[in-house]
Each structure stands twice: as C-alpha cells, then as structure tokens.
Tab-separated table of C-alpha atoms in Angstrom:
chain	number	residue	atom	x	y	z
J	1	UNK	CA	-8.100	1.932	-47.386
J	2	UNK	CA	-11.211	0.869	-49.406
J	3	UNK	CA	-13.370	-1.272	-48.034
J	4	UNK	CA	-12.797	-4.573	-49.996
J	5	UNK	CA	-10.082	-6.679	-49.187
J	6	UNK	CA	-6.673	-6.096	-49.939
J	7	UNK	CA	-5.350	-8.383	-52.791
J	8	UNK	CA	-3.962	-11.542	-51.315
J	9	UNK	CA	-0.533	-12.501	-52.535
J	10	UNK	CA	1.052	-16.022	-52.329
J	11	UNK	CA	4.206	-15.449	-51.382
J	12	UNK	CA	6.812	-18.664	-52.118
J	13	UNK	CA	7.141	-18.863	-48.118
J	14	UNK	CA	3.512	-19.328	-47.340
J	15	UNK	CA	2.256	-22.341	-45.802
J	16	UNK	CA	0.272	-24.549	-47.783
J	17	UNK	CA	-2.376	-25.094	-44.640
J	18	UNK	CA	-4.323	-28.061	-45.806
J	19	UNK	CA	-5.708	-31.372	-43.212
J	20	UNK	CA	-2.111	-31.741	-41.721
J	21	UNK	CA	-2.273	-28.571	-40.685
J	22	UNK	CA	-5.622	-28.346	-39.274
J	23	UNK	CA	-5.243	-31.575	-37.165
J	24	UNK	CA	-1.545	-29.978	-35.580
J	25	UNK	CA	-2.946	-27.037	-35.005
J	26	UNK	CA	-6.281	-28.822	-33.692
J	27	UNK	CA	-3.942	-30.102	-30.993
J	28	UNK	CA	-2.543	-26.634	-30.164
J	29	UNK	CA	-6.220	-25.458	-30.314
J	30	UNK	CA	-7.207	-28.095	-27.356
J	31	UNK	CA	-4.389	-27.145	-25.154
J	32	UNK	CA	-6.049	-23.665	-24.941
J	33	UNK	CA	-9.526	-25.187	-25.048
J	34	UNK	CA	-8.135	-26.839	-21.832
J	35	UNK	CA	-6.511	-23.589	-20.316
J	36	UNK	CA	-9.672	-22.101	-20.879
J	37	UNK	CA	-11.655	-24.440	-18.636
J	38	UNK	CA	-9.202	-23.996	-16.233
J	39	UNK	CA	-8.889	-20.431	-16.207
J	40	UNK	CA	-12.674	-19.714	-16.133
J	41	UNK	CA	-13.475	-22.913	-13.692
J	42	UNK	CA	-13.628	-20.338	-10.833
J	43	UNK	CA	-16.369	-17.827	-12.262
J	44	UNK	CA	-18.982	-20.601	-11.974
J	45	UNK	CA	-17.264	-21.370	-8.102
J	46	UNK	CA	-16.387	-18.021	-7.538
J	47	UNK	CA	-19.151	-18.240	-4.095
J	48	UNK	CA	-18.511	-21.978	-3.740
J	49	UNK	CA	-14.840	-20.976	-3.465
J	50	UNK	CA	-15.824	-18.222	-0.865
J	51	UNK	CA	-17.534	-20.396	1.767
J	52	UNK	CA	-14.615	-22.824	1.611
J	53	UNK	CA	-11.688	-20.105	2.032
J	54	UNK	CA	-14.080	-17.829	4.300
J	55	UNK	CA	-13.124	-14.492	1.900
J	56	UNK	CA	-14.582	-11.729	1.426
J	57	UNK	CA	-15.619	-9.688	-2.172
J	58	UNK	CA	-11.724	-8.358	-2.066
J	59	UNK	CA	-10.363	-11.178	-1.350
J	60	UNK	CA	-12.228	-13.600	-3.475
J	61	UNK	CA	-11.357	-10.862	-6.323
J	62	UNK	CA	-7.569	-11.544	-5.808
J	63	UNK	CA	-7.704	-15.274	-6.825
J	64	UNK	CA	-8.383	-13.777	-10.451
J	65	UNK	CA	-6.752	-10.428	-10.034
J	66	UNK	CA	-3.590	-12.779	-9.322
J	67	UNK	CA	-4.249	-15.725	-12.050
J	68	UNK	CA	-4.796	-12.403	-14.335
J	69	UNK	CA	-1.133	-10.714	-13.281
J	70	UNK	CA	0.722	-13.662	-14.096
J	71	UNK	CA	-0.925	-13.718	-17.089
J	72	UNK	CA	-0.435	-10.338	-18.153
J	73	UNK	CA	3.279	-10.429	-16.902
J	74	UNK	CA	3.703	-13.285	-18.960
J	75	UNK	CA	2.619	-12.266	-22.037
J	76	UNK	CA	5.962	-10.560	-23.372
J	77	UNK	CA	7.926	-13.054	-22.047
J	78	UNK	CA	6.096	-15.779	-23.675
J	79	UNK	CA	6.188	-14.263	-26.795
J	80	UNK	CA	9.665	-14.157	-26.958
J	81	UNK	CA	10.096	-17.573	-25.854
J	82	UNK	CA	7.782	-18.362	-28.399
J	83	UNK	CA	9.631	-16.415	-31.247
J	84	UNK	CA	13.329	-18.329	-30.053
J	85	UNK	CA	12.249	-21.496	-28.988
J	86	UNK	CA	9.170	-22.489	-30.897
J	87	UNK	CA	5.494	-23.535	-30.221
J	88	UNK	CA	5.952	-27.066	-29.068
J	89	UNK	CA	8.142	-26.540	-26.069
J	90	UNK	CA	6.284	-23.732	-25.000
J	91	UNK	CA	2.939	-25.357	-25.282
J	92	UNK	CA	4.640	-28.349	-23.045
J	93	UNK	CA	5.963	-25.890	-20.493
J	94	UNK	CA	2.001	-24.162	-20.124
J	95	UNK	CA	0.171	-27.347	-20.236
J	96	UNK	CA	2.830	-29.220	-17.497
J	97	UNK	CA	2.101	-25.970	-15.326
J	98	UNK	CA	-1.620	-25.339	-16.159
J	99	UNK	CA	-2.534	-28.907	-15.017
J	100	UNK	CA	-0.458	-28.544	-11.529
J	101	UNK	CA	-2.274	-25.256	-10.577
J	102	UNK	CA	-5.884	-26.927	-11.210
J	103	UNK	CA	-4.824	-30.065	-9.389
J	104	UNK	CA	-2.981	-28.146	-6.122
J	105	UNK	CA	-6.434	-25.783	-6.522
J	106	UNK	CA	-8.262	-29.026	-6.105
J	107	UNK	CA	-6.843	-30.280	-3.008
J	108	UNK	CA	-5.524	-26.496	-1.408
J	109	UNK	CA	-6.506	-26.769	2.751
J	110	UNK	CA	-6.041	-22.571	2.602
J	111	UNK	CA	-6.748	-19.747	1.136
J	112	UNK	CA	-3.010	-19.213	0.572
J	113	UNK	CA	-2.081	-22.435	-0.972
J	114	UNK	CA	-5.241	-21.519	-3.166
J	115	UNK	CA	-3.852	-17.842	-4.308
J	116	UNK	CA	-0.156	-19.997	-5.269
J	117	UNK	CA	-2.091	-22.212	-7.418
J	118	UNK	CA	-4.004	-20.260	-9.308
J	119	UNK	CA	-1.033	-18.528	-10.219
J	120	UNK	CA	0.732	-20.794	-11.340
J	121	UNK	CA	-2.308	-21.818	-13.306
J	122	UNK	CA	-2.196	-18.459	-15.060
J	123	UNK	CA	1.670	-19.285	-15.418
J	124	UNK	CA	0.819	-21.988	-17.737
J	125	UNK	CA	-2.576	-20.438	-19.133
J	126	UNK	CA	0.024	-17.282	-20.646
J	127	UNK	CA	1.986	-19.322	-22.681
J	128	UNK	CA	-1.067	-20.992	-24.706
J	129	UNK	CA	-2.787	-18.402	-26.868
J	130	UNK	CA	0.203	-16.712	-28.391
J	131	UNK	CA	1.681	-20.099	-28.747
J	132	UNK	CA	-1.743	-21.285	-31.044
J	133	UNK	CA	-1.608	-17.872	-33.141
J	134	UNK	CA	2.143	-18.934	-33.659
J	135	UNK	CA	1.236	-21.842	-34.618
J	136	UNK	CA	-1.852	-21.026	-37.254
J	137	UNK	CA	1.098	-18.845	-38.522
J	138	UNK	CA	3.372	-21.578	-39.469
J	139	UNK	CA	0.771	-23.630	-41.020
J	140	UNK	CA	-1.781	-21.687	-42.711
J	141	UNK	CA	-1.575	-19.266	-45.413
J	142	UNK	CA	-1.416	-15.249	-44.214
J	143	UNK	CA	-4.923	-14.288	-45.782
J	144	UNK	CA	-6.530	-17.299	-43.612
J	145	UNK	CA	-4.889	-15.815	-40.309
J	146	UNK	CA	-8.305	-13.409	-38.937
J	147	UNK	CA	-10.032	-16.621	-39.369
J	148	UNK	CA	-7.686	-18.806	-38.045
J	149	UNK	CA	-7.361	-16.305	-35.026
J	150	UNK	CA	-11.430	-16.221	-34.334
J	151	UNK	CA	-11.536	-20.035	-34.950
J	152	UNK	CA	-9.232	-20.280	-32.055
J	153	UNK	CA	-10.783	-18.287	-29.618
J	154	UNK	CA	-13.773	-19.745	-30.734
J	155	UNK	CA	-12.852	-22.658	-29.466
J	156	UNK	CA	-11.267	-21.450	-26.301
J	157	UNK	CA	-15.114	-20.107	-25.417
J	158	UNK	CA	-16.443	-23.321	-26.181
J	159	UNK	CA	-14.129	-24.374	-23.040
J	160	UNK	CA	-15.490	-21.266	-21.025
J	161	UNK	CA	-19.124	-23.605	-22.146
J	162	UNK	CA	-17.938	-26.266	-20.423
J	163	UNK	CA	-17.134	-24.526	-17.249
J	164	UNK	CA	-20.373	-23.079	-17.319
J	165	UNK	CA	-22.500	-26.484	-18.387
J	166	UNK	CA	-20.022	-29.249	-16.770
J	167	UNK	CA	-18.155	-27.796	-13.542
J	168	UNK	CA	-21.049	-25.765	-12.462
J	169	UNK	CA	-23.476	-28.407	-12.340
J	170	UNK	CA	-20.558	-30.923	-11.048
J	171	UNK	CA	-19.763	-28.866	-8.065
J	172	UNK	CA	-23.184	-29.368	-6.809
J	173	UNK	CA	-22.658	-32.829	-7.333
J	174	UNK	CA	-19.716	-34.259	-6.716
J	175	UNK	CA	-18.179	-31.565	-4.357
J	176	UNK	CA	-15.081	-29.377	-5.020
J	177	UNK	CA	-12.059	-31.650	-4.452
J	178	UNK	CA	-13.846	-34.212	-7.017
J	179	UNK	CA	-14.894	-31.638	-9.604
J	180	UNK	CA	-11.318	-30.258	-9.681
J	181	UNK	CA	-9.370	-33.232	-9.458
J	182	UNK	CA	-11.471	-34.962	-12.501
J	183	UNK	CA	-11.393	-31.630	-14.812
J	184	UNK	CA	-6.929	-31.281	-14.471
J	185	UNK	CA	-7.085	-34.528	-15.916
J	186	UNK	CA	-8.026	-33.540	-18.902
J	187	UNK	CA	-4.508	-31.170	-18.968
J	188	UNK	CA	-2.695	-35.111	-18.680
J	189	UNK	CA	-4.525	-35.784	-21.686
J	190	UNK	CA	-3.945	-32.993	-23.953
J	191	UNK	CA	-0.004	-32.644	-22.477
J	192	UNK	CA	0.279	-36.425	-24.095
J	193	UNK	CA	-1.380	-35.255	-27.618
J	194	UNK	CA	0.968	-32.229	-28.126
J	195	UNK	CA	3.759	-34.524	-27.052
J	196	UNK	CA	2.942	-37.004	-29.636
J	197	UNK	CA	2.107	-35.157	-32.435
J	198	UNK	CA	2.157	-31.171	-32.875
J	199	UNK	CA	5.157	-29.939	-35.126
J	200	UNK	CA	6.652	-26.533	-34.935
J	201	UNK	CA	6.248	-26.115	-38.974
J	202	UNK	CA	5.496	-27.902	-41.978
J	203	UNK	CA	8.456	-29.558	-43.897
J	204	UNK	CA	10.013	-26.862	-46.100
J	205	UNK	CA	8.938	-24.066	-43.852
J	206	UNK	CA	11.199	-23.928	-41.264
J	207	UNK	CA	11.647	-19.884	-39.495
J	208	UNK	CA	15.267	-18.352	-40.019
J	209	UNK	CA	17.736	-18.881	-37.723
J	210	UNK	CA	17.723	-16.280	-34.450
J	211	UNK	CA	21.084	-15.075	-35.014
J	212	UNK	CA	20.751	-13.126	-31.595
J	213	UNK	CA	20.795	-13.847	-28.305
J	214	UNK	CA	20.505	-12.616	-24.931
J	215	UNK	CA	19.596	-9.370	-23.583
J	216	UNK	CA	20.227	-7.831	-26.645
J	217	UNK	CA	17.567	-10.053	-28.368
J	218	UNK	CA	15.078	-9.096	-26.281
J	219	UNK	CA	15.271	-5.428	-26.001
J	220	UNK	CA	15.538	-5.435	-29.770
J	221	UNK	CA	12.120	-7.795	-30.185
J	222	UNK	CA	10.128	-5.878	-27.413
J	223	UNK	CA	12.005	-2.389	-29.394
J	224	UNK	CA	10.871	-2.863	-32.654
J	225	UNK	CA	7.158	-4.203	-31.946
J	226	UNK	CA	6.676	-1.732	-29.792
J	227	UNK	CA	7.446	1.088	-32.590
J	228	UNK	CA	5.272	-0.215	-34.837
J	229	UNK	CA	2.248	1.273	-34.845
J	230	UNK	CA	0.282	-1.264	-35.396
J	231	UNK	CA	1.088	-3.281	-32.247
J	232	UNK	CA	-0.131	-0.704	-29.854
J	233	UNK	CA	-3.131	0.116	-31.664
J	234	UNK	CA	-3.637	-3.741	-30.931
J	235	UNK	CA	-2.983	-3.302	-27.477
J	236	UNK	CA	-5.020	-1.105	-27.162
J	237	UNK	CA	-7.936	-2.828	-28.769
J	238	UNK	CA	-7.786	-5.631	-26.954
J	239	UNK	CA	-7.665	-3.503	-23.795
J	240	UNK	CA	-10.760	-1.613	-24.434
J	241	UNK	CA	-13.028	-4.626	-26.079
J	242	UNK	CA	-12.216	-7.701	-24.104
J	243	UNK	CA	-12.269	-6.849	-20.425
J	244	UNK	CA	-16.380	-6.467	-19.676
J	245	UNK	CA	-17.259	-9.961	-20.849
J	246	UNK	CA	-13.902	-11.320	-18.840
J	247	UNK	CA	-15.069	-9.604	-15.799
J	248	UNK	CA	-18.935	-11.136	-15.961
J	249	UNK	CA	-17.296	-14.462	-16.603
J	250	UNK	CA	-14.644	-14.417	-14.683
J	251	UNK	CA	-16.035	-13.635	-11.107
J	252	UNK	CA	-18.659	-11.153	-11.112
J	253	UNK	CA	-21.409	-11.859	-13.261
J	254	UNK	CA	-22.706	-14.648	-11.316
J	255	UNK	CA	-23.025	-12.461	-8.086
J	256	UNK	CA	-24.021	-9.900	-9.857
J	257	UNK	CA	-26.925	-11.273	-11.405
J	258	UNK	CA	-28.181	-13.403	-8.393
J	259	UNK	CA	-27.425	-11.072	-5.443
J	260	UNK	CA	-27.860	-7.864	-7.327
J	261	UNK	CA	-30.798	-9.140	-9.941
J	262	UNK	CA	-32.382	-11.783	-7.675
J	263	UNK	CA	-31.922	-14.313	-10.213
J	264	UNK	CA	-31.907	-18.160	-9.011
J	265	UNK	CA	-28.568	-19.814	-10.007
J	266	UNK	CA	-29.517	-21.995	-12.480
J	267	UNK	CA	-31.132	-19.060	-14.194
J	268	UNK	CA	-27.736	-17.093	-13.845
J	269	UNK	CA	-25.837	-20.073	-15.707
J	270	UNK	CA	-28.642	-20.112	-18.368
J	271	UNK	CA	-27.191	-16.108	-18.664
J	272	UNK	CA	-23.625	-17.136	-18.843
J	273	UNK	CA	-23.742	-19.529	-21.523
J	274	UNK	CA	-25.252	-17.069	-23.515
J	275	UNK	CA	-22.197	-14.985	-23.486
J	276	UNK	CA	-20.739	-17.928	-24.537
J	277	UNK	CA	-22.946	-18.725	-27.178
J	278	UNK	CA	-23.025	-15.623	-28.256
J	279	UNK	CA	-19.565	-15.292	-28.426
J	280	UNK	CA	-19.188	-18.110	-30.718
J	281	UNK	CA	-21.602	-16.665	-33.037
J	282	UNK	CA	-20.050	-13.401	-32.917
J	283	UNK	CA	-16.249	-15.013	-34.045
J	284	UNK	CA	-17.240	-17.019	-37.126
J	285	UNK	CA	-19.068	-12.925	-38.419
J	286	UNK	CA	-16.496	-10.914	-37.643
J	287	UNK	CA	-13.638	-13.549	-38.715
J	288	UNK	CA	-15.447	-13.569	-41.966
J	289	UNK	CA	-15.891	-9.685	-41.653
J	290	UNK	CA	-12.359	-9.196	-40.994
J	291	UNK	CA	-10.738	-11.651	-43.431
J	292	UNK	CA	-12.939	-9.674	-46.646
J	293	UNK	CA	-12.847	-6.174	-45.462
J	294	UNK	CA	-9.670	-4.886	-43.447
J	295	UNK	CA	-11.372	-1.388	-43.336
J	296	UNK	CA	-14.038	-2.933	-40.848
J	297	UNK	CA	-11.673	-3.749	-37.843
J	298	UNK	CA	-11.905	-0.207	-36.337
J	299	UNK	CA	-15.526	0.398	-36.917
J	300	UNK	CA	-16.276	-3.298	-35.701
J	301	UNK	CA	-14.429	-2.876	-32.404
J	302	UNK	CA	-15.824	0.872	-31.938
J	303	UNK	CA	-19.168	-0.305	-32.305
J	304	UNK	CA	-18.898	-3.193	-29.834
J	305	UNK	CA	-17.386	-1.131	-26.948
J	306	UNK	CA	-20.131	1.651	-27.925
J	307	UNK	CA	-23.126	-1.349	-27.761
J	308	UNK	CA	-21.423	-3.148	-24.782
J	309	UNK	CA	-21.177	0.730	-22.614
J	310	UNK	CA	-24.474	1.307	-23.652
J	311	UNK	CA	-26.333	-2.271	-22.584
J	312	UNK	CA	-24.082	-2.106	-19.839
J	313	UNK	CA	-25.027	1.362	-18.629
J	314	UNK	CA	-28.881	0.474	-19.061
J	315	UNK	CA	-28.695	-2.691	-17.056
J	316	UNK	CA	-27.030	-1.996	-14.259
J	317	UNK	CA	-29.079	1.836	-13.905
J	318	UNK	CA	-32.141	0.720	-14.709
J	319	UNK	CA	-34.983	2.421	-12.641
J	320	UNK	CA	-36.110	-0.257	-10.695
J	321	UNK	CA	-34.573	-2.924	-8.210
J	322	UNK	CA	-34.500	-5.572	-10.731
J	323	UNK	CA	-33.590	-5.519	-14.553
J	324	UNK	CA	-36.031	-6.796	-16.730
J	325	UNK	CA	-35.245	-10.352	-18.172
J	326	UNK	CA	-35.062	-9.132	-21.516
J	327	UNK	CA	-32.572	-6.114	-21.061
J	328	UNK	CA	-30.487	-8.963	-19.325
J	329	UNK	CA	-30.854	-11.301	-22.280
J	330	UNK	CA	-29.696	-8.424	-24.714
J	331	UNK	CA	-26.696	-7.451	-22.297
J	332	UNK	CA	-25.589	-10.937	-22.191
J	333	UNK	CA	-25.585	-11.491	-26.033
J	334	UNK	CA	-23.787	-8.158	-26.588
J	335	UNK	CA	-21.375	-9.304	-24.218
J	336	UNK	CA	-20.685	-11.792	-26.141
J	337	UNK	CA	-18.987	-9.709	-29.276
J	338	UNK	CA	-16.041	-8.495	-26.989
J	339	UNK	CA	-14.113	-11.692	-27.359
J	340	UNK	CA	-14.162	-11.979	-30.921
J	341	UNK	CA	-13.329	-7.834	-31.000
J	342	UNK	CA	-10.701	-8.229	-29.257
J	343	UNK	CA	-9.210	-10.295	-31.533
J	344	UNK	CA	-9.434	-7.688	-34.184
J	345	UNK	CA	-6.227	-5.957	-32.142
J	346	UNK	CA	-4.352	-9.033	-33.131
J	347	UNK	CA	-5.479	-8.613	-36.795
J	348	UNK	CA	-4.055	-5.004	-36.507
J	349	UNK	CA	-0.506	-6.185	-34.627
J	350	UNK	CA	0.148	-9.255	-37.802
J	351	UNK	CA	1.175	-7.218	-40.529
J	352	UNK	CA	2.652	-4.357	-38.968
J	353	UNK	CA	5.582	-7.006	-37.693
J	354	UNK	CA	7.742	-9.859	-39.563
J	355	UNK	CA	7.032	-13.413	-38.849
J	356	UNK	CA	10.220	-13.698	-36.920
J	357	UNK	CA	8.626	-11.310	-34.471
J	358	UNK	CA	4.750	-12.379	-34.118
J	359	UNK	CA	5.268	-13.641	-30.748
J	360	UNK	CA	6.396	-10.817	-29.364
J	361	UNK	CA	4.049	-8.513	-30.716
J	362	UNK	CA	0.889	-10.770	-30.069
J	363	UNK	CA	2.320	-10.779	-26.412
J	364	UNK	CA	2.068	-7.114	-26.327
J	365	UNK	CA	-1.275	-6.739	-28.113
J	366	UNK	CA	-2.303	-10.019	-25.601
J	367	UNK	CA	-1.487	-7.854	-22.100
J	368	UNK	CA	-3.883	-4.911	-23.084
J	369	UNK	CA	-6.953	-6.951	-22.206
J	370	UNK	CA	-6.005	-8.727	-19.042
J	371	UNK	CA	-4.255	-5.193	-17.634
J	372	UNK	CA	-8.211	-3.741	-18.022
J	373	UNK	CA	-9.650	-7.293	-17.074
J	374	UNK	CA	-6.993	-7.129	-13.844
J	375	UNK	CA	-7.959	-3.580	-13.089
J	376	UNK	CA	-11.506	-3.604	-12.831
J	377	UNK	CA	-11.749	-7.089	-10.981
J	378	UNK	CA	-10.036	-4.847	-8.305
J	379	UNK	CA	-12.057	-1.814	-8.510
J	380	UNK	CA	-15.506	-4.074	-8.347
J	381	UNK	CA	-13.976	-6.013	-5.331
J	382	UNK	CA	-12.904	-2.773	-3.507
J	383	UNK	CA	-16.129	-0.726	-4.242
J	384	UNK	CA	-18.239	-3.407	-3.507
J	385	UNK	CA	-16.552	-3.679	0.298
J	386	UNK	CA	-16.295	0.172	0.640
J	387	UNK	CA	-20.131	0.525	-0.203
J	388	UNK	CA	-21.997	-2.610	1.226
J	389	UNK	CA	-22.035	-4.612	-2.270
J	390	UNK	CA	-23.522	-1.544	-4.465
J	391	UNK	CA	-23.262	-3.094	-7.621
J	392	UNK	CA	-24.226	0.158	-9.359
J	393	UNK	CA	-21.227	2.122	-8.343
J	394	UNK	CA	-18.700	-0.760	-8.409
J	395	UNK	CA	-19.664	-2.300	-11.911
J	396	UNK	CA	-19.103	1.709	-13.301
J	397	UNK	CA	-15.919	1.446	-13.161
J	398	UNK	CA	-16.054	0.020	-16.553
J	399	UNK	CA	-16.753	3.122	-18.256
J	400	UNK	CA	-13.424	4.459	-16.777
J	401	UNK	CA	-11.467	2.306	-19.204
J	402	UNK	CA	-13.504	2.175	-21.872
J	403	UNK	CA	-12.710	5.984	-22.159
J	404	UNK	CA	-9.312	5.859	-21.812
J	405	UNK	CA	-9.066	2.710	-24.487
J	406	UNK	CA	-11.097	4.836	-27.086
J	407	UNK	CA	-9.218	7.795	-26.694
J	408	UNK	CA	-5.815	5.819	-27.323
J	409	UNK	CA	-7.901	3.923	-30.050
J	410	UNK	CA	-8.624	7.103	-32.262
J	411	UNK	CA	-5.365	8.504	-31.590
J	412	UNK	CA	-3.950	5.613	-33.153
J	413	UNK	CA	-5.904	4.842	-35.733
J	414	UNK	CA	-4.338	6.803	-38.788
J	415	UNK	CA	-0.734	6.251	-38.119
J	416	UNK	CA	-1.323	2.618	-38.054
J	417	UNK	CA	-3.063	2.492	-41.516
J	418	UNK	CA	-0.454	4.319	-42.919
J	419	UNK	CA	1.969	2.252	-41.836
J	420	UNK	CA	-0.055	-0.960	-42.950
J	421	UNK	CA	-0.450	0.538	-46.248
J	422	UNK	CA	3.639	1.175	-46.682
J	423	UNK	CA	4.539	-2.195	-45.126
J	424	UNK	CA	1.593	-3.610	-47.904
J	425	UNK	CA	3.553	-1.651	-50.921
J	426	UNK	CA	6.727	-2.880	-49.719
J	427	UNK	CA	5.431	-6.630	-49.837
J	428	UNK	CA	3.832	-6.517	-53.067
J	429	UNK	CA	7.565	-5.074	-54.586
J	430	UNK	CA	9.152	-7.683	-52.727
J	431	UNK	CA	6.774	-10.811	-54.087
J	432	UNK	CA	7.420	-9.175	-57.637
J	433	UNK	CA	10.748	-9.341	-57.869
J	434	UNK	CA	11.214	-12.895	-55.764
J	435	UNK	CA	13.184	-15.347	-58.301
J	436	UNK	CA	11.637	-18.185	-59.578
C-alpha cells in the first residue's frame, strides 16, 4: 500500500452524515461518555473504596478485574446483538444496567454487594462502544469512519476527565454514598435522551434483513469475522496498545504514583488528567493520520507500544527512590496515545468485514484490550501482595504482553493487507458496475 490514502468511493448506500446525524449519534456518544465516568469512577476511589470494604491490593484489584470480565465476555455477544437487533435497544439495555450498578455501588453495605455491582456495571458499560461505532456506521459516510471512531473515544476520555476533576474532588467532599448516588443520575438522564431521540439509521438506509437466526447465526457471524484477517490483527492491536494507560487509570496509577513516587494526591490527579488530556490530543492526530494515510496504522501503533515500553521501563527502574517529575510528566503524556492506538485495530477490523457484520467483528477486535487490561490488573494485585507492594516487579508485568501482542502483530500484518487490498479491488468493481 502507498502511503496516501486510498481513493474514497461513494457508494449509492452510503450515508449522507450531515447535522442529523451528528446530533443522533451525539446522543449515542453521551451514553458512552456516561459509561465512561462510571467505569473509571473507581480509579480516582480505588483507596477510598479500600478503607470502606477493608481489602487488600488483590482484592481491591478484583472490583476491576471483575467489571473488566464482564466486559470482555460481553463483547461478542453484544456485537451480535448489535448486528440483529440494532443500536437503540442495545444502547437502552447498557444504559438501564450501567446506571443500576453505579447506584447499588453507591449504597453497597459489603464488599460483596460491591463486586455484584460493578459487574453489572460492566454489563451495561459492554454494550456501549460497539453500539456508537454501529451507529457512526449507519450515519456517516465510510471514509469519515477513523475519525468518527477517535471522535468517539475522544469523548469517552473526556468522561474519564470528569472522574478525575469531578468525583475525585467530590469524594472528599461530599462522601461516597453522595458522590455516587449524584453521578448515576446522570445515566437517568442520558437513558431519557436515547429514548427520545436516537434512530437506528437514516431514512433510506435501512440494513438488510437478517435472514438467519439462532445458533446458526451466530456461529456463522463469530465464523466469518474471525477468518478474516483483518479482525484479529485488530484484536490484537487493541490488546497490545490499550491496556497500560487502562491499568494507570483504572486502579493503579494513583497508588502507584503516591505510595511508590511519594507524590501528594492532588499532585497524582494533576498526573491523571494528563493522560487524559493527552489522550484527547493524541485522537484528533492520529484520526486525521489514519483517515489520509491507511499505511500509517501499523507503524502508528508500533511506535506507541515501543514509546509507552520504553517511558514505562525508565520510570518505574529509574535509579533512585523517586522518579523525577519530568520523566513522570513524559510517561503520563505518552500514556496518553494508547487509547487513540487502540482504535487503529478497529480501523483494521472495518473493511475486512460487511456492514451486516461490524458488530461482531468490533466485538472481537473490542475484547483484545480488556483481556490484557484484565490480566495485568491481576498480576499487579498478586505481585504486589507476594512482594510487600514492590511496584518495580509487579508493574513489569506489562512487558509480558506487550511481547506477546507484537509478535502476533507482525505475524499478522501482511496477510491482512493483502486481504484489504483484494476486498478494496472487489469494491471498486462492484461500485462500477452498480446501475444507475
């Protein structure tokens, strides 16, 4: 592949996008701008939340490692729901159970009340994101969908901001119960919105009917993404580039950087919004990146997992008890690229597969980053018990699957351009000899 863009074709069954669009998707967008609060509500309460459930590193680790399972469990599932029953009733299901889990979270008397809520939190938080891509689908032109995708997520970090900014600083004010209670209302609200007013698909645009049903369906979805190349080099992808960042804002960063660094609180939130900052930043370039030159997406989420292992590797080994400020600062900001790399896996899953199956294979790329995310919450929990919270040893399990992901990366690299470039030959026939 060169490295300029591919030549966009309008096709007759594209999407005109336009401001309809953008406002019904808007309202998908805040339902996972809401899902994202929720989901990363507990890395800013993650010690909060183990003085009032008396855990320990393990077992605070399991409230995510749990939230994360569903989530990852969910992912196929969802997608196929997503692909047979549409966007709006599966957004409805996620934001009904999204909004219970952060309300019985709020008001759980034990730890195991606690564990049940958060999973059913990450219940509803599955069924969101591959539910908005779905959606930008249906109303945008192809050629705007890496944009559309980093827009999205873009905004799903900007609810990760307010879980840093907002819940953080309202814990210390108003106490958990009140903090939690007020922030699931805002599920209420958004539930109301997508009732109202989101739309599967534009007039004139309405998917095929699924001829197929039942078990048969679904092997044959899960079957044919699956042998496309394209989908697991997704997977993949998103396994290797989005799990660090998810881990430091997730749970561990915060300990991390005050127990392990010595850094105040405050000055530890100051370090989290950066990620999200720079995470922001980093989706509106490589959207732009992506949507121009296809032949970046490999390099681009190469070079992130190559500058995230190495700020990684010199913060937490640095010679001396303490990183310096400014090596933190740097790790913090690179941290910030592996959300809007992982997305690139996405951008490598769309045009290996029909539209007809885009859920499904978005669900598979989806579970590759929450299986690594899942994995090494564990592995820091259980190495920092087994060796008296040595932050050094248990935050290197990282490198473990980062290896893994890039070997499975270049191995599947090739075979899913080749592919691409067939599946783009046989599209350009087809739009030439569509009737007018």
């Amino acid at each position: 592949m060169s490295s300029a863009a591919a030549p966009t074709l309008s096709l007759p069954g594209d999407p005109p996008g336009g401001r309809r669009a953008v406002w019904v998707w808007g309202i998908g967008v805040a339902v996972y701008f809401v899902a994202i609060i929720f989901r990363t509500s507990l890395g800013v309460a993650g010690l909060d939340a183990a003085d009032r459930f008396h855990v320990n590193a393990s077992a605070l680790a399991t409230f995510s490692i749990l939230q994360l399972l569903v989530y990852a469990g969910m992912q196929i599932p969802v997608g196929l729901m997503v692909d047979r029953l549409g966007t709006k009733k599966v957004l409805t299901m996620g934001a009904v159970l999204f909004t219970l889990g952060q309300l019985g979270f709020a008001l759980s008397p034990s730890y195991g009340m606690a564990l049940a809520s958060r999973a059913l939190l990450g219940c509803g938080d599955a069924m969101t994101f591959i539910s908005v891509l779905r959606l930008g689908a249906r109303w945008f032109p192809a050629r705007r969908g890496p944009l559309i995708g980093q827009i999205a997520a873009l905004f799903g970090m900007a609810g990760n901001l307010v879980s840093t900014l907002l819940i953080a600083r309202a814990l210390h004010g108003l106490g958990w119960t009140t903090t939690f209670v007020g922030s699931s209302m805002a599920g209420v609200v958004v539930l109301v919105l997508l009732l109202l007013f989101l739309k599967d698909h534009p007039e004139g645009h309405e998917p095929p009917p699924v001829e197929r049903a039942g078990a048969a369906y679904v092997r044959g979805q899960i079957a044919d993404a699956w042998r496309e190349p394209g989908t697991r080099l997704g997977m993949w992808v998103h396994f290797t580039t989005q799990f660090p960042a998810m881990v430091f804002l997730l749970l561990w960063g915060l300990p991390f950087l005050v127990e392990a660094q010595g850094l105040s609180r405050s000055v530890a939130g100051e370090l989290l919004t950066l990620v999200v900052l720079s995470n922001m930043a980093f989706g509106l370039v490589y959207g732009q990146i992506v949507a121009r030159h296809h032949a970046a997406r490999a390099p681009l989420a190469l070079g992130t997992v190559a500058a995230t292992a190495l700020l990684w590797a010199s913060a937490v080994f640095f010679p001396a008890d303490h990183a310096p400020m400014w090596l933190l600062i740097v790790l913090c900001a690179v941290l910030g690229a592996c959300g809007p790399a992982s997305m690139i896996g996405f951008d490598f899953a769309r045009p290996a597969n029909p539209p007809e199956r885009q859920g499904t294979a978005s669900g598979i790329v989806n579970m590759g980053g929450f299986i690594a995310s899942m994995t090494t919450l564990f592995a820091v929990g259980v190495l920092l018990d087994a060796t008296g919270d040595n932050y050094r040893i248990a935050f290197s399990s990282v490198f473990v699957l980062e290896a893994i992901g890039v070997v499975q990366i270049l191995r599947l690299r090739s075979r899913a351009a080749h592919r691409e470039r067939e599946h783009h030959v046989i599209s350009r026939v087809e739009a030439v000899h569509v009737p007018v």
